[in-house]
N, C-alpha and C. Protein backbone atom coordinates (compact mmCIF):
# COMPACT_ATOMS: atom_id res chain seq x y z
N UNK A 1 -124.51 82.03 15.48
CA UNK A 1 -125.88 82.40 15.62
C UNK A 1 -125.97 83.87 16.07
N UNK A 2 -127.03 84.47 15.64
CA UNK A 2 -127.31 85.86 15.98
C UNK A 2 -128.58 85.87 16.86
N UNK A 3 -128.53 86.54 17.98
CA UNK A 3 -129.67 86.56 18.91
C UNK A 3 -130.19 87.99 18.94
N UNK A 4 -131.49 88.14 18.74
CA UNK A 4 -132.11 89.47 18.81
C UNK A 4 -133.33 89.33 19.74
N UNK A 5 -133.12 89.65 20.92
CA UNK A 5 -134.19 89.53 21.90
C UNK A 5 -134.47 88.08 22.13
N UNK A 6 -135.78 87.71 21.84
CA UNK A 6 -136.19 86.37 22.10
C UNK A 6 -136.01 85.48 20.87
N UNK A 7 -135.58 86.02 19.75
CA UNK A 7 -135.44 85.24 18.53
C UNK A 7 -133.97 84.99 18.22
N UNK A 8 -133.76 83.85 17.65
CA UNK A 8 -132.40 83.47 17.25
C UNK A 8 -132.42 83.34 15.75
N UNK A 9 -131.36 83.85 15.15
CA UNK A 9 -131.25 83.76 13.69
C UNK A 9 -129.93 83.08 13.34
N UNK A 10 -129.94 82.35 12.31
CA UNK A 10 -128.72 81.68 11.84
C UNK A 10 -128.38 82.28 10.50
N UNK A 11 -127.21 82.82 10.42
CA UNK A 11 -126.75 83.44 9.19
C UNK A 11 -125.76 82.49 8.57
N UNK A 12 -125.88 82.25 7.32
CA UNK A 12 -124.94 81.38 6.63
C UNK A 12 -124.63 81.98 5.28
N UNK A 13 -123.51 81.65 4.85
CA UNK A 13 -123.07 82.14 3.53
C UNK A 13 -122.97 80.92 2.65
N UNK A 14 -123.34 81.06 1.48
CA UNK A 14 -123.27 79.92 0.60
C UNK A 14 -122.02 80.03 -0.26
N UNK A 15 -121.29 78.91 -0.34
CA UNK A 15 -120.06 78.84 -1.12
C UNK A 15 -120.24 77.68 -2.07
N UNK A 16 -119.77 77.87 -3.25
CA UNK A 16 -119.89 76.81 -4.24
C UNK A 16 -118.90 75.70 -3.93
N UNK A 17 -119.28 74.48 -4.29
CA UNK A 17 -118.40 73.32 -4.09
C UNK A 17 -117.09 73.49 -4.84
N UNK A 18 -117.12 74.03 -5.99
CA UNK A 18 -115.90 74.21 -6.79
C UNK A 18 -114.93 75.15 -6.10
N UNK A 19 -115.49 76.17 -5.39
CA UNK A 19 -114.62 77.10 -4.66
C UNK A 19 -113.97 76.40 -3.48
N UNK A 20 -114.75 75.56 -2.81
CA UNK A 20 -114.20 74.82 -1.67
C UNK A 20 -113.13 73.82 -2.12
N UNK A 21 -113.38 73.14 -3.20
CA UNK A 21 -112.41 72.16 -3.70
C UNK A 21 -111.14 72.85 -4.21
N UNK A 22 -111.26 74.02 -4.82
CA UNK A 22 -110.08 74.74 -5.31
C UNK A 22 -109.18 75.12 -4.15
N UNK A 23 -109.74 75.56 -3.06
CA UNK A 23 -108.94 75.90 -1.88
C UNK A 23 -108.29 74.67 -1.28
N UNK A 24 -109.04 73.57 -1.28
CA UNK A 24 -108.48 72.32 -0.73
C UNK A 24 -107.33 71.82 -1.60
N UNK A 25 -107.48 71.96 -2.92
CA UNK A 25 -106.40 71.52 -3.81
C UNK A 25 -105.15 72.37 -3.63
N UNK A 26 -105.35 73.67 -3.41
CA UNK A 26 -104.19 74.55 -3.18
C UNK A 26 -103.47 74.16 -1.88
N UNK A 27 -104.24 73.88 -0.87
CA UNK A 27 -103.65 73.47 0.42
C UNK A 27 -102.94 72.11 0.27
N UNK A 28 -103.53 71.19 -0.45
CA UNK A 28 -102.93 69.87 -0.65
C UNK A 28 -101.64 69.99 -1.46
N UNK A 29 -101.65 70.84 -2.50
CA UNK A 29 -100.44 71.04 -3.29
C UNK A 29 -99.33 71.67 -2.46
N UNK A 30 -99.72 72.65 -1.63
CA UNK A 30 -98.73 73.31 -0.77
C UNK A 30 -98.16 72.31 0.24
N UNK A 31 -99.01 71.49 0.84
CA UNK A 31 -98.53 70.49 1.80
C UNK A 31 -97.64 69.45 1.11
N UNK A 32 -97.97 69.06 -0.12
CA UNK A 32 -97.14 68.12 -0.86
C UNK A 32 -95.78 68.71 -1.15
N UNK A 33 -95.76 69.97 -1.55
CA UNK A 33 -94.50 70.66 -1.84
C UNK A 33 -93.64 70.77 -0.58
N UNK A 34 -94.25 71.17 0.52
CA UNK A 34 -93.53 71.29 1.79
C UNK A 34 -93.03 69.91 2.23
N UNK A 35 -93.86 68.90 2.12
CA UNK A 35 -93.45 67.54 2.52
C UNK A 35 -92.30 67.03 1.68
N UNK A 36 -92.34 67.30 0.38
CA UNK A 36 -91.25 66.88 -0.51
C UNK A 36 -89.97 67.61 -0.15
N UNK A 37 -90.06 68.90 0.11
CA UNK A 37 -88.88 69.69 0.48
C UNK A 37 -88.27 69.17 1.79
N UNK A 38 -89.16 68.89 2.76
CA UNK A 38 -88.67 68.35 4.04
C UNK A 38 -88.02 66.99 3.82
N UNK A 39 -88.59 66.15 2.99
CA UNK A 39 -88.02 64.84 2.70
C UNK A 39 -86.66 64.96 2.02
N UNK A 40 -86.54 65.86 1.06
CA UNK A 40 -85.26 66.06 0.37
C UNK A 40 -84.21 66.58 1.33
N UNK A 41 -84.57 67.56 2.14
CA UNK A 41 -83.61 68.13 3.10
C UNK A 41 -83.22 67.08 4.14
N UNK A 42 -84.18 66.32 4.63
CA UNK A 42 -83.89 65.27 5.61
C UNK A 42 -82.99 64.19 5.00
N UNK A 43 -83.26 63.82 3.76
CA UNK A 43 -82.42 62.82 3.08
C UNK A 43 -81.01 63.33 2.89
N UNK A 44 -80.87 64.59 2.51
CA UNK A 44 -79.53 65.18 2.32
C UNK A 44 -78.76 65.21 3.64
N UNK A 45 -79.44 65.59 4.69
CA UNK A 45 -78.79 65.63 6.01
C UNK A 45 -78.41 64.21 6.44
N UNK A 46 -79.32 63.25 6.25
CA UNK A 46 -79.01 61.87 6.62
C UNK A 46 -77.84 61.34 5.80
N UNK A 47 -77.83 61.62 4.49
CA UNK A 47 -76.71 61.18 3.63
C UNK A 47 -75.40 61.77 4.12
N UNK A 48 -75.40 63.08 4.43
CA UNK A 48 -74.17 63.74 4.90
C UNK A 48 -73.71 63.14 6.23
N UNK A 49 -74.64 62.94 7.16
CA UNK A 49 -74.28 62.40 8.48
C UNK A 49 -73.78 60.97 8.34
N UNK A 50 -74.48 60.15 7.55
CA UNK A 50 -74.04 58.77 7.38
C UNK A 50 -72.70 58.69 6.67
N UNK A 51 -72.51 59.54 5.68
CA UNK A 51 -71.22 59.55 4.98
C UNK A 51 -70.10 59.98 5.92
N UNK A 52 -70.39 60.98 6.74
CA UNK A 52 -69.39 61.47 7.69
C UNK A 52 -69.10 60.41 8.75
N UNK A 53 -70.12 59.64 9.14
CA UNK A 53 -69.92 58.62 10.17
C UNK A 53 -69.27 57.36 9.60
N UNK A 54 -69.82 56.88 8.47
CA UNK A 54 -69.39 55.58 7.97
C UNK A 54 -68.31 55.66 6.89
N UNK A 55 -68.06 56.82 6.33
CA UNK A 55 -67.00 56.98 5.34
C UNK A 55 -65.63 56.62 5.91
N UNK A 56 -65.27 57.20 7.07
CA UNK A 56 -63.98 56.84 7.67
C UNK A 56 -63.91 55.36 8.04
N UNK A 57 -65.03 54.77 8.46
CA UNK A 57 -65.03 53.34 8.78
C UNK A 57 -64.78 52.51 7.54
N UNK A 58 -65.37 52.92 6.42
CA UNK A 58 -65.15 52.20 5.17
C UNK A 58 -63.69 52.28 4.73
N UNK A 59 -63.10 53.49 4.85
CA UNK A 59 -61.68 53.63 4.48
C UNK A 59 -60.79 52.84 5.43
N UNK A 60 -61.14 52.84 6.72
CA UNK A 60 -60.37 52.08 7.70
C UNK A 60 -60.49 50.58 7.42
N UNK A 61 -61.68 50.14 7.04
CA UNK A 61 -61.86 48.71 6.70
C UNK A 61 -61.03 48.36 5.48
N UNK A 62 -61.01 49.25 4.48
CA UNK A 62 -60.18 49.00 3.29
C UNK A 62 -58.71 48.94 3.63
N UNK A 63 -58.25 49.85 4.50
CA UNK A 63 -56.84 49.84 4.92
C UNK A 63 -56.52 48.57 5.70
N UNK A 64 -57.46 48.12 6.54
CA UNK A 64 -57.25 46.89 7.31
C UNK A 64 -57.12 45.69 6.38
N UNK A 65 -57.98 45.62 5.38
CA UNK A 65 -57.89 44.53 4.41
C UNK A 65 -56.57 44.57 3.65
N UNK A 66 -56.11 45.78 3.30
CA UNK A 66 -54.84 45.90 2.57
C UNK A 66 -53.67 45.43 3.43
N UNK A 67 -53.67 45.82 4.71
CA UNK A 67 -52.59 45.40 5.61
C UNK A 67 -52.64 43.89 5.80
N UNK A 68 -53.84 43.35 5.95
CA UNK A 68 -53.98 41.90 6.12
C UNK A 68 -53.50 41.16 4.88
N UNK A 69 -53.65 41.78 3.71
CA UNK A 69 -53.20 41.15 2.46
C UNK A 69 -51.70 41.33 2.24
N UNK A 70 -51.05 42.11 3.12
CA UNK A 70 -49.59 42.26 3.00
C UNK A 70 -49.15 43.56 2.35
N UNK A 71 -50.07 44.43 2.00
CA UNK A 71 -49.71 45.73 1.42
C UNK A 71 -49.44 46.69 2.57
N UNK A 72 -48.17 46.96 2.83
CA UNK A 72 -47.81 47.75 4.00
C UNK A 72 -47.40 49.18 3.66
N UNK A 73 -47.44 49.54 2.39
CA UNK A 73 -47.01 50.89 2.01
C UNK A 73 -48.20 51.83 1.82
N UNK A 74 -49.29 51.57 2.51
CA UNK A 74 -50.47 52.42 2.38
C UNK A 74 -50.50 53.45 3.50
N UNK A 75 -51.21 54.55 3.26
CA UNK A 75 -51.40 55.58 4.28
C UNK A 75 -52.71 55.28 4.98
N UNK A 76 -52.70 55.34 6.29
CA UNK A 76 -53.89 55.08 7.08
C UNK A 76 -54.45 56.42 7.54
N UNK A 77 -55.67 56.74 7.08
CA UNK A 77 -56.32 58.00 7.43
C UNK A 77 -56.93 57.91 8.82
N UNK A 78 -57.08 59.08 9.45
CA UNK A 78 -57.81 59.16 10.71
C UNK A 78 -56.98 59.03 11.96
N UNK A 79 -55.67 58.98 11.85
CA UNK A 79 -54.85 58.81 13.06
C UNK A 79 -54.94 60.02 13.99
N UNK A 80 -55.22 61.19 13.43
CA UNK A 80 -55.26 62.41 14.24
C UNK A 80 -56.62 62.60 14.93
N UNK A 81 -57.59 61.77 14.57
CA UNK A 81 -58.92 61.91 15.18
C UNK A 81 -58.87 61.54 16.65
N UNK A 82 -59.76 62.16 17.43
CA UNK A 82 -59.79 61.93 18.88
C UNK A 82 -60.86 60.91 19.27
N UNK A 83 -61.57 60.35 18.31
CA UNK A 83 -62.64 59.41 18.61
C UNK A 83 -62.18 57.96 18.42
N UNK A 84 -63.14 57.04 18.40
CA UNK A 84 -62.83 55.62 18.28
C UNK A 84 -62.17 55.29 16.95
N UNK A 85 -62.55 56.00 15.90
CA UNK A 85 -61.94 55.77 14.60
C UNK A 85 -60.46 56.13 14.65
N UNK A 86 -60.13 57.20 15.34
CA UNK A 86 -58.73 57.58 15.52
C UNK A 86 -57.97 56.52 16.30
N UNK A 87 -58.60 55.98 17.33
CA UNK A 87 -57.97 54.92 18.14
C UNK A 87 -57.70 53.68 17.28
N UNK A 88 -58.70 53.29 16.48
CA UNK A 88 -58.52 52.12 15.61
C UNK A 88 -57.47 52.41 14.53
N UNK A 89 -57.44 53.62 14.01
CA UNK A 89 -56.45 53.98 12.98
C UNK A 89 -55.04 53.93 13.55
N UNK A 90 -54.87 54.44 14.75
CA UNK A 90 -53.54 54.40 15.38
C UNK A 90 -53.12 52.96 15.68
N UNK A 91 -54.08 52.14 16.11
CA UNK A 91 -53.76 50.72 16.38
C UNK A 91 -53.36 50.02 15.10
N UNK A 92 -54.09 50.26 14.02
CA UNK A 92 -53.76 49.64 12.73
C UNK A 92 -52.40 50.13 12.24
N UNK A 93 -52.13 51.41 12.44
CA UNK A 93 -50.83 51.97 12.03
C UNK A 93 -49.70 51.31 12.81
N UNK A 94 -49.90 51.12 14.11
CA UNK A 94 -48.89 50.44 14.92
C UNK A 94 -48.69 49.00 14.48
N UNK A 95 -49.77 48.32 14.15
CA UNK A 95 -49.69 46.95 13.65
C UNK A 95 -48.93 46.91 12.34
N UNK A 96 -49.24 47.85 11.44
CA UNK A 96 -48.54 47.92 10.15
C UNK A 96 -47.04 48.17 10.36
N UNK A 97 -46.70 49.11 11.26
CA UNK A 97 -45.29 49.39 11.53
C UNK A 97 -44.59 48.18 12.11
N UNK A 98 -45.28 47.41 12.95
CA UNK A 98 -44.69 46.18 13.50
C UNK A 98 -44.44 45.16 12.40
N UNK A 99 -45.37 45.04 11.47
CA UNK A 99 -45.18 44.12 10.35
C UNK A 99 -44.01 44.55 9.48
N UNK A 100 -43.87 45.87 9.27
CA UNK A 100 -42.74 46.37 8.48
C UNK A 100 -41.43 46.03 9.18
N UNK A 101 -41.37 46.25 10.49
CA UNK A 101 -40.16 45.92 11.26
C UNK A 101 -39.87 44.43 11.21
N UNK A 102 -40.92 43.63 11.31
CA UNK A 102 -40.74 42.17 11.25
C UNK A 102 -40.19 41.76 9.89
N UNK A 103 -40.71 42.33 8.82
CA UNK A 103 -40.20 42.00 7.48
C UNK A 103 -38.75 42.42 7.34
N UNK A 104 -38.40 43.58 7.88
CA UNK A 104 -37.00 44.02 7.80
C UNK A 104 -36.09 43.07 8.56
N UNK A 105 -36.53 42.65 9.75
CA UNK A 105 -35.73 41.70 10.54
C UNK A 105 -35.60 40.37 9.82
N UNK A 106 -36.68 39.92 9.19
CA UNK A 106 -36.62 38.66 8.45
C UNK A 106 -35.65 38.77 7.27
N UNK A 107 -35.67 39.93 6.60
CA UNK A 107 -34.76 40.14 5.46
C UNK A 107 -33.31 40.15 5.96
N UNK A 108 -33.07 40.81 7.09
CA UNK A 108 -31.72 40.84 7.64
C UNK A 108 -31.27 39.45 8.05
N UNK A 109 -32.19 38.69 8.65
CA UNK A 109 -31.86 37.33 9.07
C UNK A 109 -31.54 36.46 7.87
N UNK A 110 -32.33 36.60 6.78
CA UNK A 110 -32.05 35.83 5.57
C UNK A 110 -30.71 36.22 4.98
N UNK A 111 -30.40 37.53 4.99
CA UNK A 111 -29.11 37.97 4.46
C UNK A 111 -27.97 37.44 5.31
N UNK A 112 -28.14 37.47 6.63
CA UNK A 112 -27.10 36.94 7.52
C UNK A 112 -26.94 35.43 7.32
N UNK A 113 -28.06 34.74 7.14
CA UNK A 113 -28.00 33.30 6.92
C UNK A 113 -27.31 32.99 5.59
N UNK A 114 -27.61 33.78 4.56
CA UNK A 114 -26.97 33.58 3.27
C UNK A 114 -25.47 33.86 3.37
N UNK A 115 -25.11 34.92 4.11
CA UNK A 115 -23.69 35.24 4.28
C UNK A 115 -22.98 34.13 5.07
N UNK A 116 -23.65 33.61 6.09
CA UNK A 116 -23.07 32.52 6.88
C UNK A 116 -22.91 31.28 6.02
N UNK A 117 -23.90 30.98 5.21
CA UNK A 117 -23.83 29.82 4.32
C UNK A 117 -22.69 29.99 3.32
N UNK A 118 -22.55 31.20 2.78
CA UNK A 118 -21.46 31.47 1.84
C UNK A 118 -20.10 31.32 2.54
N UNK A 119 -20.00 31.82 3.78
CA UNK A 119 -18.77 31.67 4.55
C UNK A 119 -18.45 30.21 4.83
N UNK A 120 -19.49 29.44 5.17
CA UNK A 120 -19.32 28.02 5.45
C UNK A 120 -18.85 27.29 4.19
N UNK A 121 -19.48 27.62 3.06
CA UNK A 121 -19.10 26.99 1.79
C UNK A 121 -17.66 27.36 1.43
N UNK A 122 -17.31 28.62 1.65
CA UNK A 122 -15.95 29.08 1.35
C UNK A 122 -14.93 28.36 2.24
N UNK A 123 -15.27 28.22 3.54
CA UNK A 123 -14.36 27.51 4.46
C UNK A 123 -14.23 26.05 4.06
N UNK A 124 -15.32 25.43 3.65
CA UNK A 124 -15.29 24.03 3.23
C UNK A 124 -14.41 23.87 2.00
N UNK A 125 -14.57 24.78 1.04
CA UNK A 125 -13.73 24.73 -0.17
C UNK A 125 -12.26 24.94 0.18
N UNK A 126 -11.99 25.87 1.10
CA UNK A 126 -10.60 26.12 1.53
C UNK A 126 -10.03 24.88 2.21
N UNK A 127 -10.81 24.25 3.08
CA UNK A 127 -10.34 23.05 3.76
C UNK A 127 -10.10 21.92 2.75
N UNK A 128 -10.95 21.83 1.74
CA UNK A 128 -10.76 20.80 0.73
C UNK A 128 -9.49 21.06 -0.07
N UNK A 129 -9.25 22.33 -0.42
CA UNK A 129 -8.01 22.66 -1.15
C UNK A 129 -6.79 22.35 -0.30
N UNK A 130 -6.85 22.68 0.98
CA UNK A 130 -5.73 22.40 1.88
C UNK A 130 -5.51 20.89 2.01
N UNK A 131 -6.61 20.13 2.09
CA UNK A 131 -6.48 18.67 2.19
C UNK A 131 -5.85 18.11 0.92
N UNK A 132 -6.25 18.63 -0.25
CA UNK A 132 -5.66 18.17 -1.50
C UNK A 132 -4.18 18.53 -1.57
N UNK A 133 -3.83 19.74 -1.12
CA UNK A 133 -2.42 20.16 -1.10
C UNK A 133 -1.61 19.28 -0.16
N UNK A 134 -2.16 19.04 1.02
CA UNK A 134 -1.46 18.20 1.99
C UNK A 134 -1.31 16.78 1.46
N UNK A 135 -2.33 16.29 0.77
CA UNK A 135 -2.25 14.97 0.18
C UNK A 135 -1.15 14.91 -0.88
N UNK A 136 -1.03 15.98 -1.68
CA UNK A 136 0.03 16.03 -2.70
C UNK A 136 1.41 16.06 -2.04
N UNK A 137 1.55 16.81 -0.96
CA UNK A 137 2.83 16.90 -0.25
C UNK A 137 3.19 15.54 0.35
N UNK A 138 2.20 14.90 1.00
CA UNK A 138 2.46 13.60 1.60
C UNK A 138 2.80 12.58 0.51
N UNK A 139 2.12 12.67 -0.64
CA UNK A 139 2.42 11.77 -1.76
C UNK A 139 3.84 11.97 -2.27
N UNK A 140 4.28 13.24 -2.40
CA UNK A 140 5.64 13.51 -2.89
C UNK A 140 6.67 13.00 -1.88
N UNK A 141 6.42 13.24 -0.60
CA UNK A 141 7.36 12.75 0.42
C UNK A 141 7.36 11.21 0.44
N UNK A 142 6.17 10.61 0.29
CA UNK A 142 6.09 9.13 0.27
C UNK A 142 6.88 8.57 -0.91
N UNK A 143 6.76 9.22 -2.10
CA UNK A 143 7.52 8.80 -3.28
C UNK A 143 9.02 8.90 -3.01
N UNK A 144 9.42 10.00 -2.38
CA UNK A 144 10.85 10.19 -2.07
C UNK A 144 11.37 9.15 -1.10
N UNK A 145 10.60 8.85 -0.07
CA UNK A 145 11.03 7.86 0.91
C UNK A 145 11.06 6.46 0.30
N UNK A 146 10.11 6.17 -0.61
CA UNK A 146 10.10 4.88 -1.29
C UNK A 146 11.36 4.73 -2.14
N UNK A 147 11.73 5.78 -2.86
CA UNK A 147 12.94 5.73 -3.69
C UNK A 147 14.18 5.60 -2.82
N UNK A 148 14.20 6.31 -1.69
CA UNK A 148 15.36 6.17 -0.79
C UNK A 148 15.46 4.73 -0.29
N UNK A 149 14.33 4.12 0.04
CA UNK A 149 14.34 2.75 0.53
C UNK A 149 14.85 1.79 -0.53
N UNK A 150 14.69 2.10 -1.80
CA UNK A 150 15.18 1.27 -2.89
C UNK A 150 16.63 1.59 -3.23
N UNK A 151 17.17 2.60 -2.55
CA UNK A 151 18.57 2.92 -2.79
C UNK A 151 18.79 4.08 -3.74
N UNK A 152 17.77 4.76 -4.20
CA UNK A 152 17.92 5.90 -5.11
C UNK A 152 18.16 7.14 -4.28
N UNK A 153 19.46 7.45 -4.04
CA UNK A 153 19.81 8.62 -3.23
C UNK A 153 20.00 9.87 -4.08
N UNK A 154 19.75 9.80 -5.35
CA UNK A 154 19.86 10.96 -6.23
C UNK A 154 18.50 11.64 -6.41
N UNK A 155 17.46 11.01 -5.89
CA UNK A 155 16.11 11.56 -6.08
C UNK A 155 15.95 12.85 -5.29
N UNK A 156 15.37 13.85 -5.93
CA UNK A 156 15.06 15.14 -5.29
C UNK A 156 13.60 15.48 -5.61
N UNK A 157 12.95 16.16 -4.70
CA UNK A 157 11.59 16.67 -4.96
C UNK A 157 11.77 18.05 -5.58
N UNK A 158 11.42 18.18 -6.87
CA UNK A 158 11.62 19.45 -7.59
C UNK A 158 10.37 20.33 -7.59
N UNK A 159 9.20 19.71 -7.51
CA UNK A 159 7.97 20.51 -7.54
C UNK A 159 7.81 21.24 -6.20
N UNK A 160 7.64 22.58 -6.23
CA UNK A 160 7.55 23.35 -4.97
C UNK A 160 6.29 22.98 -4.18
N UNK A 161 6.45 23.03 -2.87
CA UNK A 161 5.34 22.83 -1.94
C UNK A 161 4.73 24.20 -1.65
N UNK A 162 3.57 24.23 -1.02
CA UNK A 162 3.03 25.52 -0.56
C UNK A 162 4.02 26.18 0.38
N UNK A 163 3.95 27.49 0.47
CA UNK A 163 4.94 28.27 1.23
C UNK A 163 5.11 27.75 2.66
N UNK A 164 4.01 27.38 3.31
CA UNK A 164 4.11 26.91 4.69
C UNK A 164 4.84 25.59 4.80
N UNK A 165 4.87 24.80 3.73
CA UNK A 165 5.50 23.48 3.77
C UNK A 165 6.78 23.41 2.93
N UNK A 166 7.17 24.51 2.32
CA UNK A 166 8.36 24.52 1.45
C UNK A 166 9.62 24.12 2.22
N UNK A 167 9.68 24.48 3.48
CA UNK A 167 10.84 24.10 4.29
C UNK A 167 10.96 22.58 4.41
N UNK A 168 9.86 21.88 4.46
CA UNK A 168 9.85 20.43 4.54
C UNK A 168 10.50 19.83 3.28
N UNK A 169 10.21 20.37 2.10
CA UNK A 169 10.82 19.90 0.84
C UNK A 169 12.33 20.13 0.86
N UNK A 170 12.74 21.34 1.27
CA UNK A 170 14.17 21.63 1.33
C UNK A 170 14.88 20.71 2.33
N UNK A 171 14.24 20.47 3.48
CA UNK A 171 14.84 19.58 4.48
C UNK A 171 14.95 18.14 3.95
N UNK A 172 13.91 17.67 3.23
CA UNK A 172 13.97 16.33 2.65
C UNK A 172 15.12 16.23 1.66
N UNK A 173 15.18 17.21 0.73
CA UNK A 173 16.25 17.18 -0.27
C UNK A 173 17.63 17.26 0.39
N UNK A 174 17.76 18.10 1.41
CA UNK A 174 19.05 18.23 2.11
C UNK A 174 19.39 16.93 2.84
N UNK A 175 18.37 16.29 3.43
CA UNK A 175 18.62 15.02 4.14
C UNK A 175 19.07 13.93 3.17
N UNK A 176 18.45 13.88 1.99
CA UNK A 176 18.86 12.89 0.98
C UNK A 176 20.30 13.16 0.56
N UNK A 177 20.65 14.44 0.34
CA UNK A 177 22.03 14.80 -0.03
C UNK A 177 23.01 14.40 1.06
N UNK A 178 22.70 14.69 2.31
CA UNK A 178 23.60 14.34 3.42
C UNK A 178 23.74 12.84 3.57
N UNK A 179 22.64 12.13 3.39
CA UNK A 179 22.70 10.66 3.48
C UNK A 179 23.57 10.11 2.35
N UNK A 180 23.43 10.68 1.15
CA UNK A 180 24.24 10.22 0.02
C UNK A 180 25.71 10.51 0.30
N UNK A 181 26.03 11.70 0.83
CA UNK A 181 27.42 12.04 1.15
C UNK A 181 27.97 11.12 2.24
N UNK A 182 27.13 10.84 3.24
CA UNK A 182 27.60 9.97 4.35
C UNK A 182 27.87 8.55 3.83
N UNK A 183 27.01 8.06 2.99
CA UNK A 183 27.22 6.71 2.44
C UNK A 183 28.43 6.69 1.51
N UNK A 184 28.65 7.77 0.77
CA UNK A 184 29.80 7.87 -0.11
C UNK A 184 31.09 7.88 0.74
N UNK A 185 31.08 8.63 1.84
CA UNK A 185 32.24 8.69 2.73
C UNK A 185 32.50 7.36 3.38
N UNK A 186 31.45 6.66 3.77
CA UNK A 186 31.60 5.34 4.38
C UNK A 186 32.17 4.36 3.36
N UNK A 187 31.68 4.43 2.14
CA UNK A 187 32.17 3.50 1.15
C UNK A 187 33.62 3.82 0.77
N UNK A 188 34.09 5.05 0.85
CA UNK A 188 35.50 5.37 0.58
C UNK A 188 36.39 4.86 1.72
N UNK A 189 35.88 4.95 2.87
CA UNK A 189 36.68 4.55 4.03
C UNK A 189 36.70 3.02 4.21
N UNK A 190 35.93 2.33 3.54
CA UNK A 190 35.92 0.91 3.73
C UNK A 190 36.83 0.19 2.81
């Protein structure tokens, strides 16, 4: 308002509606553009932050699933981090290393068990061969003693015995020879 002495005057300017609406549309378009830019920038920042926060967790979850499934030759990311993800990565890495050690020990135990079983089987076969050899030696000596009991003093065991028992064969044959000579001498003297 304009005051001139005792009178008051109101000065107004007339503006067309189209001029007012054009200005409002420009302001609305500018606000829409600014709002869209802020939304895009905020979304990009949120995407980056979420990816930075949850990306390592996703990789750690994948590594955990792989270790749980028995895949122990994977690399676990994040062990050098100083936060909770680093702590979980180091724990998972330690767990994986323990599983690797356990598998190695199990493999060594199986190999030792297989070697022990092979040794046991070999010893059993050796004992069986020795029993068969001893049975053959006892059979040959039994045949010789049976023939001696029937009066056959010319019988000799010709088939060689194993080296450890060969002396027994020679002693048997020598004993039969000496007995035959003694009986021959007795019969001459009678």
